[in-house]
Short mmCIF file of C-alpha atoms in Angstrom, two decimals:
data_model
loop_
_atom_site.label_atom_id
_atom_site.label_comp_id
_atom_site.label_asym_id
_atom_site.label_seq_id
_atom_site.Cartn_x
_atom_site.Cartn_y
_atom_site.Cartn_z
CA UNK A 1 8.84 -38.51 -44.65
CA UNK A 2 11.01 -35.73 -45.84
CA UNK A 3 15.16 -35.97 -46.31
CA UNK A 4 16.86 -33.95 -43.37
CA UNK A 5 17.97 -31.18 -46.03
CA UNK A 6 14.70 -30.52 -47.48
CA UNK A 7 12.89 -30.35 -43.94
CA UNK A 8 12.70 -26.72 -41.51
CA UNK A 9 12.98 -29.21 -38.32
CA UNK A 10 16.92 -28.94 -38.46
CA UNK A 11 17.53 -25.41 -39.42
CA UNK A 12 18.13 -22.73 -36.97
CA UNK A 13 15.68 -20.28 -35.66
CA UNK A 14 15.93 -16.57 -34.66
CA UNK A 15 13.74 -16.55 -31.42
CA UNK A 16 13.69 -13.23 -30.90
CA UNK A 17 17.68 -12.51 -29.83
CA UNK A 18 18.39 -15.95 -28.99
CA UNK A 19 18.94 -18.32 -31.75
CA UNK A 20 18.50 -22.17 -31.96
CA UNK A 21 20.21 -24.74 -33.56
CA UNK A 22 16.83 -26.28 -34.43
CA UNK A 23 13.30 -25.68 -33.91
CA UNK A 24 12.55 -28.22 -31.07
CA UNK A 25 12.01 -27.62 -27.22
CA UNK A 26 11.88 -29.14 -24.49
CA UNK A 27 8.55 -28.34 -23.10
CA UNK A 28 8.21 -26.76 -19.26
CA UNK A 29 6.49 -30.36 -18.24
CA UNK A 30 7.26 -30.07 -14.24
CA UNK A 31 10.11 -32.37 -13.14
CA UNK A 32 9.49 -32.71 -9.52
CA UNK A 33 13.28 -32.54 -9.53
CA UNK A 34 13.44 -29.40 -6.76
CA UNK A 35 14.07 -29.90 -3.03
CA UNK A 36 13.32 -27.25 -0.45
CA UNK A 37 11.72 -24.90 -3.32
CA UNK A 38 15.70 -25.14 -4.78
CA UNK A 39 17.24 -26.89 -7.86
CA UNK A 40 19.23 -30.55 -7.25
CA UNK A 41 22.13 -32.27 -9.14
CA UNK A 42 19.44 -34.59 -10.93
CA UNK A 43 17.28 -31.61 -12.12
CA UNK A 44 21.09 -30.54 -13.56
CA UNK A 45 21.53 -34.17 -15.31
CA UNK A 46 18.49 -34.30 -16.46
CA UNK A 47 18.25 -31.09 -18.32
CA UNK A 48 22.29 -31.51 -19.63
CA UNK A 49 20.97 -35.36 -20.72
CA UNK A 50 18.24 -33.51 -23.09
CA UNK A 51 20.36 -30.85 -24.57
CA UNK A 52 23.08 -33.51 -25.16
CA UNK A 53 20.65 -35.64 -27.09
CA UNK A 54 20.33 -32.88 -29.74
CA UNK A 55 17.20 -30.52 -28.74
CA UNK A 56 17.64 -26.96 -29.50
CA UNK A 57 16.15 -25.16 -25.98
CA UNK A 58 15.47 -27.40 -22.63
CA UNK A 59 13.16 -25.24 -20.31
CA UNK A 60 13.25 -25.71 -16.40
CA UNK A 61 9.99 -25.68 -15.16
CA UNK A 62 8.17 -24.83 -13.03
CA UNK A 63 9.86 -21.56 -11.13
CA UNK A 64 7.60 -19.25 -8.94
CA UNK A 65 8.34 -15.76 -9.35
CA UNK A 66 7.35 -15.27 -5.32
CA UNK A 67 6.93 -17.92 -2.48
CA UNK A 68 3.24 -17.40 -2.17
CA UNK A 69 3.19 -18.77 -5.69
CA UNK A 70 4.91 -22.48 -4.71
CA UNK A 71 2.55 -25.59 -4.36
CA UNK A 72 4.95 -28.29 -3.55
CA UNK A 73 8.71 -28.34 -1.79
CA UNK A 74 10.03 -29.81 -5.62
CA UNK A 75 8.95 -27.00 -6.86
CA UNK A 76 11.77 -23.78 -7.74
CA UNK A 77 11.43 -20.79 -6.09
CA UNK A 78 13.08 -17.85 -8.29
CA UNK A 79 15.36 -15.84 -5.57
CA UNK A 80 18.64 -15.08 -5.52
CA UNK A 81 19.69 -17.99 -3.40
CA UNK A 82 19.71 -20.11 -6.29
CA UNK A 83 21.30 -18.43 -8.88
CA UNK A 84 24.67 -19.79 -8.42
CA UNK A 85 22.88 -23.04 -8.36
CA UNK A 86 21.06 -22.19 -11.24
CA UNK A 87 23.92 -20.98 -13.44
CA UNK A 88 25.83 -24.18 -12.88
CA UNK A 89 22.65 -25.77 -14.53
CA UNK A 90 22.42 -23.56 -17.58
CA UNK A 91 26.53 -23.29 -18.15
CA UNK A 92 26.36 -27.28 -18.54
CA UNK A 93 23.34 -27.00 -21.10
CA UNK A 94 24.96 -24.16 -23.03
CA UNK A 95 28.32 -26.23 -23.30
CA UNK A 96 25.77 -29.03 -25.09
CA UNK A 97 25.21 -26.45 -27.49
CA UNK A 98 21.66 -26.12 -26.35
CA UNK A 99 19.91 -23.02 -25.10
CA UNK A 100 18.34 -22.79 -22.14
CA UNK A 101 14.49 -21.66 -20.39
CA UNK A 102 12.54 -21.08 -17.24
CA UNK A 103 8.95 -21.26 -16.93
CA UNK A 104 7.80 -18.12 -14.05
CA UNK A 105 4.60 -18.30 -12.93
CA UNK A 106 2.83 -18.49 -9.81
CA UNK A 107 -0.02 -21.45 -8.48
CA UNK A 108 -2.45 -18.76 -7.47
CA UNK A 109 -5.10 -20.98 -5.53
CA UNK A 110 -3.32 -24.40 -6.36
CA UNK A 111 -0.98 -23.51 -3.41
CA UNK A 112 -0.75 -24.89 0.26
CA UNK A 113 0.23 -22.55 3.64
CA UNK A 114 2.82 -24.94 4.02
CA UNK A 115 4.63 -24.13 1.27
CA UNK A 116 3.45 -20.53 0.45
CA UNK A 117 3.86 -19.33 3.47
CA UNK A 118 0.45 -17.49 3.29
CA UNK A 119 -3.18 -18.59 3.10
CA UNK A 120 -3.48 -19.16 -0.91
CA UNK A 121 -4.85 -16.67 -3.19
CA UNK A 122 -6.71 -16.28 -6.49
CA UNK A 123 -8.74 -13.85 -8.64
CA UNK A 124 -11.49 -14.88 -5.93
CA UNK A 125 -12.60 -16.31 -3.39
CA UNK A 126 -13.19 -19.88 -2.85
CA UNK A 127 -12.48 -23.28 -2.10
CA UNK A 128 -10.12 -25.58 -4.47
CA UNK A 129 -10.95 -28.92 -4.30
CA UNK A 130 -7.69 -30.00 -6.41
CA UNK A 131 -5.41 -29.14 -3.16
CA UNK A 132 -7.61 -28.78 -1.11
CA UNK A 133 -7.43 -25.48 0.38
CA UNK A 134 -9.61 -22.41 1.11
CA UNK A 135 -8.21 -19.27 -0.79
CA UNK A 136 -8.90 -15.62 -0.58
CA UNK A 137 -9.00 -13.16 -3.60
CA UNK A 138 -5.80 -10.83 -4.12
CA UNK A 139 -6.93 -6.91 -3.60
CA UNK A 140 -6.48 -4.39 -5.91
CA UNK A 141 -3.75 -3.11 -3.58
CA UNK A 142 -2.17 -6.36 -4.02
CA UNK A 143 -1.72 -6.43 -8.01
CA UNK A 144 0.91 -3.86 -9.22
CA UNK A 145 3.38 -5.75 -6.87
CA UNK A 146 2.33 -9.51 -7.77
CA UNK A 147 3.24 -7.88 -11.35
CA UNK A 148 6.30 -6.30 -10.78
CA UNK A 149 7.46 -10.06 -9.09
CA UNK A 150 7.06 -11.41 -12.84
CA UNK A 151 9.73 -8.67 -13.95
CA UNK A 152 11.63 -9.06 -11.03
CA UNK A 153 11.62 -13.00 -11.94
CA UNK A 154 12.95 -11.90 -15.52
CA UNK A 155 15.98 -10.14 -14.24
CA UNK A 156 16.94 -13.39 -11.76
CA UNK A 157 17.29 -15.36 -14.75
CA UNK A 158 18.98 -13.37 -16.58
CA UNK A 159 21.33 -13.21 -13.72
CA UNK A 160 21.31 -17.20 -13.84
CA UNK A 161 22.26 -17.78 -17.08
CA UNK A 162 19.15 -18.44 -19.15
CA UNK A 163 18.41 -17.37 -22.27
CA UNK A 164 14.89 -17.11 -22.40
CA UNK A 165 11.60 -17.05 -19.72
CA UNK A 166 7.92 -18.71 -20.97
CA UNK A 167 5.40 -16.72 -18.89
CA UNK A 168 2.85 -19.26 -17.72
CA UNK A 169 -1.04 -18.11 -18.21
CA UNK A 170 -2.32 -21.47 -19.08
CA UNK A 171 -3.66 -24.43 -17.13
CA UNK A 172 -4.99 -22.89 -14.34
CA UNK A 173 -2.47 -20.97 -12.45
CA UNK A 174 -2.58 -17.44 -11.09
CA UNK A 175 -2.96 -15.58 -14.64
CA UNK A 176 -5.10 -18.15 -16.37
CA UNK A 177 -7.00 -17.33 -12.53
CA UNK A 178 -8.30 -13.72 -14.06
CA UNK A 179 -8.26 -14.86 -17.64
CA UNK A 180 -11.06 -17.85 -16.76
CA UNK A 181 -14.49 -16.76 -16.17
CA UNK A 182 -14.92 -20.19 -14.25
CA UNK A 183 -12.31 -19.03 -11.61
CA UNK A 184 -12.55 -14.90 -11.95
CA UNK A 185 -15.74 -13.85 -10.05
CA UNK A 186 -14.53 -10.13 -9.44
CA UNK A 187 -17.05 -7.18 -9.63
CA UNK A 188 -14.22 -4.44 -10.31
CA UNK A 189 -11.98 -3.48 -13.43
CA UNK A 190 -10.20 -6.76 -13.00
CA UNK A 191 -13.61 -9.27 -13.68
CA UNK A 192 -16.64 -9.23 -15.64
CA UNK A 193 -15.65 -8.16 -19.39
CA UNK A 194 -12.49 -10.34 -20.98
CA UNK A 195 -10.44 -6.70 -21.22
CA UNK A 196 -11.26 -6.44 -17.30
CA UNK A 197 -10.04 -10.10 -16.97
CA UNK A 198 -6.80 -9.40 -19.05
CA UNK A 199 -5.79 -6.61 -17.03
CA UNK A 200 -3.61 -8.27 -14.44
CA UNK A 201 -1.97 -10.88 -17.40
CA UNK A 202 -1.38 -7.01 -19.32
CA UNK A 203 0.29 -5.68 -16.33
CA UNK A 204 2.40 -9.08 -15.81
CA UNK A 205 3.79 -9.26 -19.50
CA UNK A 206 4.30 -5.83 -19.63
CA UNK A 207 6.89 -5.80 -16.80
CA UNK A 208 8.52 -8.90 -18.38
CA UNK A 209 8.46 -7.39 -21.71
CA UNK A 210 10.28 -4.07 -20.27
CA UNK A 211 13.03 -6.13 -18.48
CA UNK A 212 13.40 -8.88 -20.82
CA UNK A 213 14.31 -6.58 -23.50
CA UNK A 214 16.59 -4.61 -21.33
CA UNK A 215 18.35 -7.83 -20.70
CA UNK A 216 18.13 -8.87 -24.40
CA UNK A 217 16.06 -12.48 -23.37
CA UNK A 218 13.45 -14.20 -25.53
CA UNK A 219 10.17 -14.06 -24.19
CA UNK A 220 7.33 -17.47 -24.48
CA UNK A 221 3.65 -17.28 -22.93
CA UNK A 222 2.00 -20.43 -22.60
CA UNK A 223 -1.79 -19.77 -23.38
CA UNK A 224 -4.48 -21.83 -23.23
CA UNK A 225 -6.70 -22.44 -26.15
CA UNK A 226 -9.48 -23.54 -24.23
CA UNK A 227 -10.06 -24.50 -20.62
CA UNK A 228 -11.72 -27.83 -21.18
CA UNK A 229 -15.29 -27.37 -19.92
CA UNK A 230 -18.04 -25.15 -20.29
CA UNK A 231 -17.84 -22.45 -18.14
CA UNK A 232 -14.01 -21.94 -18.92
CA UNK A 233 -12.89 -20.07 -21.68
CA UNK A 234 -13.38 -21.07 -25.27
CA UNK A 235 -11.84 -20.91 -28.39
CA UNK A 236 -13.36 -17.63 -30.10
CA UNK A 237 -12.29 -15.55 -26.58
CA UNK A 238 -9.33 -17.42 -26.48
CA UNK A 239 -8.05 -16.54 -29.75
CA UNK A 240 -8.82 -12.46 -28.39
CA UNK A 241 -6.53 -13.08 -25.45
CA UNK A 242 -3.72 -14.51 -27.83
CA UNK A 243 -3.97 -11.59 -29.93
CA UNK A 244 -3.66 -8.91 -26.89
CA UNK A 245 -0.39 -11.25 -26.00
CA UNK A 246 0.90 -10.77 -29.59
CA UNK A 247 0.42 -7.07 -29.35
CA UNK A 248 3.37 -6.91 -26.54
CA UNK A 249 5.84 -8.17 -29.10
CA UNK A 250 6.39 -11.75 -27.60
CA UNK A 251 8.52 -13.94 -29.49
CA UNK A 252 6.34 -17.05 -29.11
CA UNK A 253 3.65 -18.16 -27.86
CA UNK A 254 2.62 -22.07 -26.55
CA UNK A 255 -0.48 -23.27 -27.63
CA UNK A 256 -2.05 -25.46 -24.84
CA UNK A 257 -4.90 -26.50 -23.07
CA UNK A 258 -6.76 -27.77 -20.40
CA UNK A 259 -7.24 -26.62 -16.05
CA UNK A 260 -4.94 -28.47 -13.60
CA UNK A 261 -7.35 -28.32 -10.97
CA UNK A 262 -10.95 -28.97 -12.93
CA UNK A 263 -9.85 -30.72 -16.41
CA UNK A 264 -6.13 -31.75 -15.70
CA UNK A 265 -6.04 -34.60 -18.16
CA UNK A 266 -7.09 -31.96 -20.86
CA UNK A 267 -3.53 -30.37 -20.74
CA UNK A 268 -1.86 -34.40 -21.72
CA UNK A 269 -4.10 -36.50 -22.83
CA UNK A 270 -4.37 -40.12 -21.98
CA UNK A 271 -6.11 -42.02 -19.15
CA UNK A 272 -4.53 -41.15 -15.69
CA UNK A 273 -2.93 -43.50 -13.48
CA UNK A 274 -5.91 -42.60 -10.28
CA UNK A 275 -4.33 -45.74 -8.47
CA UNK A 276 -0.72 -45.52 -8.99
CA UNK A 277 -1.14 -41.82 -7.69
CA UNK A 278 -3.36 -42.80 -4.98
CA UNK A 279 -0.76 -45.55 -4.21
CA UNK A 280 1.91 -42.95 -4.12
CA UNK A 281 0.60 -40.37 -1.86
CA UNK A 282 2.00 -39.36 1.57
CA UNK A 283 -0.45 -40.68 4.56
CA UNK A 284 -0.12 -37.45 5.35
CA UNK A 285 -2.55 -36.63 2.88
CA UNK A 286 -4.63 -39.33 3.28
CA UNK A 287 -8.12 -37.82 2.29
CA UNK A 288 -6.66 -37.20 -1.04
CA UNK A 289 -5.14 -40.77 -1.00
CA UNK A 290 -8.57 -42.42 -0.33
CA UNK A 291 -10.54 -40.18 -2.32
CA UNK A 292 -8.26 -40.33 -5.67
CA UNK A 293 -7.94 -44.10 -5.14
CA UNK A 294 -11.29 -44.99 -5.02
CA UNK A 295 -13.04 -41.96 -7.20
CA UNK A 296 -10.15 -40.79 -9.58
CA UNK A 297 -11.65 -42.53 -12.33
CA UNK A 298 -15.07 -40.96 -12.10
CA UNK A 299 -13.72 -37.40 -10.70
CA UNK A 300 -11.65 -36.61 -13.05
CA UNK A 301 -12.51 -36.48 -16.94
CA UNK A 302 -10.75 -38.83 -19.11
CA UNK A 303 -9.01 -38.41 -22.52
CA UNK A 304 -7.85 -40.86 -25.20
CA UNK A 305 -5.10 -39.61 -26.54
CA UNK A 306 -3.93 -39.30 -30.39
CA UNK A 307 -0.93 -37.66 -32.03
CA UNK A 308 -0.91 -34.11 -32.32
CA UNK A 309 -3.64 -33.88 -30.19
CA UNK A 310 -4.31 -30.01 -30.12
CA UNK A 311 -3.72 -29.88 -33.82
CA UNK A 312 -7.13 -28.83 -35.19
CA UNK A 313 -7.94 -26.00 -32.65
CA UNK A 314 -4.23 -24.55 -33.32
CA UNK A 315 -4.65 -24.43 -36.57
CA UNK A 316 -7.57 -21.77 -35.97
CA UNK A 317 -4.57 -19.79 -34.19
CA UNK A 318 -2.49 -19.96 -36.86
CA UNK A 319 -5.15 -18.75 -39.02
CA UNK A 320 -5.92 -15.88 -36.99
CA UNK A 321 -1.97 -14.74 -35.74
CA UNK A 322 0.70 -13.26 -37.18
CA UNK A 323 3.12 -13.70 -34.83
CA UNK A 324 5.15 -16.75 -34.40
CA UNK A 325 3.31 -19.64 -32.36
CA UNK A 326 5.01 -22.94 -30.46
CA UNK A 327 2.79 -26.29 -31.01
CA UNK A 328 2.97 -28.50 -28.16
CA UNK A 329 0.62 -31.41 -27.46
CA UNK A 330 1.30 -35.24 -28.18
CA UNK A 331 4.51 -35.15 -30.37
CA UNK A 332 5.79 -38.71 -30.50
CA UNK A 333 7.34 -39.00 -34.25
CA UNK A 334 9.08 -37.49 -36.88
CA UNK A 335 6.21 -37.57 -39.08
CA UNK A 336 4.12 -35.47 -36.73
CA UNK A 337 6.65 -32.89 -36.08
CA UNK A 338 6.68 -32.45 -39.98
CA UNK A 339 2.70 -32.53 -40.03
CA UNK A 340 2.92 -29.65 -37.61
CA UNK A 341 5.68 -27.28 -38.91
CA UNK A 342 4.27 -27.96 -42.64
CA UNK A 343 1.13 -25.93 -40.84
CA UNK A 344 3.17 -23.09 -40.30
CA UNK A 345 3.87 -23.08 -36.87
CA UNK A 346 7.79 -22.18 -36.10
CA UNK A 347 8.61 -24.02 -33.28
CA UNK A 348 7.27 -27.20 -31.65
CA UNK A 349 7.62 -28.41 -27.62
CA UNK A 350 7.66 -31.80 -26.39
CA UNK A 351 8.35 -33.47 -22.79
CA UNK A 352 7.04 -37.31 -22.85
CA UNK A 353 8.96 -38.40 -25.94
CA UNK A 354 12.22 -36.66 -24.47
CA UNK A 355 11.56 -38.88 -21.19
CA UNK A 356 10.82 -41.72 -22.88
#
């Protein structure tokens, strides 16, 4: 393994105007930390616990840029309310000499009228068995606003004290929606052809872009690299998609994988716990608890998992990009964060080995 002074992982790095003491993050792994869509004292210690231990950027996660966007009450809803809440998180992280991130997004069809507010939407149509819930496709009408939300998001932080915002597209959620040809059935200039089914991610980054450079704040995108199954997107497309994301001037972006609600273990790796979460479950949901108990095993596809388990397909990104790319993706030692960053990637995430 290399000497601390001969190895990048300790130096600083210029992430667009922020700059890090090192090139480590913590990843925007979901905390379940909120309460009433709202950030708590332990979502504060745990956060100020991570930048204390030496990491150069902690990112809260996961932080809806709208309330039709929330899928559970742990979840943060970006509004005003909670910026004085919010900048007594990040003012304890910056004192730890750390900087500090929010993941915006928005659930699309992984979403619940209870905690929406709405009945869930999508880039169609359809039922998703993952919540379960019925959800309706967002009109035309509908876009330029849901966009404009995602800048709107931008300036809230800003307001709150954080230094940077990683725009989720991956995994599933409302952007990765319209990317996916599995979930994006539309028949107008949003569907069909992969520049129809970028349009709504354009308009999204876009408005980030505008404010986030107006407010001087480093911009992420988590992409996927591949859905996980057939009729997702694949690597060749996917490597298109990060290009048109480079092409807005981003200052990173996360290379993941994987679809929360069809190939959720593709995103982590490693068998999943069907009977603890079963176990776990409110009564309330009790279909779900039966059916995950029982069937988890054989619903949901399983994956052993290795260190640096997304290495090989990101270094096709790498090979193909210019721009500077975040590797995330089963980072448990010292020796793999040095396998990784002797690839050429600039930065690398990691939540599991933090909370272990």
């Amino acid at each position: 393994m290399k000497d601390i002074k001969d190895s990048i992982l300790f130096t600083p790095y210029k992430m667009g105007p922020v700059t890090l003491r090192n090139r480590t993050i913590r990843s925007a792994a979901f905390e379940s930390m909120g309460k009433d869509f709202s950030p708590t004292q332990a979502l504060k210690d745990y956060h100020v616990s991570v930048a204390r231990g030496g990491i150069g950027m902690t990112t809260l996660a996961y932080a809806s840029v709208n309330r039709s966007g929330i899928s559970f009450n742990s979840q943060l809803w970006l509004r005003d309310e909670i910026v004085p809440a919010l900048r007594d998180i990040t003012d304890a992280v910056h004192r730890e000499g750390a900087a500090v991130g929010v993941q915006i997004g928005h659930c699309g069809n992984m979403t619940h009228w209870s905690t929406a507010g709405c009945f869930p939407v999508s880039a169609s149509n359809g039922f998703n068995l993952y919540s379960p819930t019925f959800h309706r496709r967002l009109r035309r009408s509908e876009l330029p606003e849901m966009a404009r939300d995602f800048g709107r998001a931008v300036v809230t932080a800003h307001e709150a004290g954080f230094d940077s915002v990683e725009v989720h597209a991956g995994h599933g959620y409302l952007i990765s929606q319209f990317l996916s040809p599995w979930t994006n059935r539309r028949r107008d200039e949003y569907g069909g052809s992969l520049e129809n089914r970028m349009r709504f991610m354009n308009m999204c980054l876009e408005e980030v872009m505008e404010q986030a450079a107006k407010y001087k704040m480093a911009v992420l995108v988590k992409h996927n690299m591949e859905d996980g199954f057939r009729s997702g997107i694949q690597i060749p497309e996917s490597i298109e998609i990060a290009k048109q994301i480079e092409s807005f001037g981003v200052d990173g972006i996360v290379l993941s994988s994987g679809f929360v609600s069809r190939a959720p273990m593709a995103v982590m790796r490693g068998r999943i716990p069907t009977k603890t979460m079963g176990y776990y479950m409110p009564w309330s949901q009790w279909p779900q608890k039966i059916v995950v108990s029982l069937f988890g095993q054989w619903m949901i596809k399983q994956y052993d998992f290795e260190e640096c388990f997304f290495l090989e397909n990101a270094k096709k990104f790498r090979a193909a990009l210019k721009g500077p790319l975040v590797y995330v993706g089963g980072l448990v030692s010292r020796e793999g964060i040095e396998r990784v960053l002797d690839e050429g990637f600039e930065m690398v995430q990691m939540a599991r080995a933090l909370i272990n």
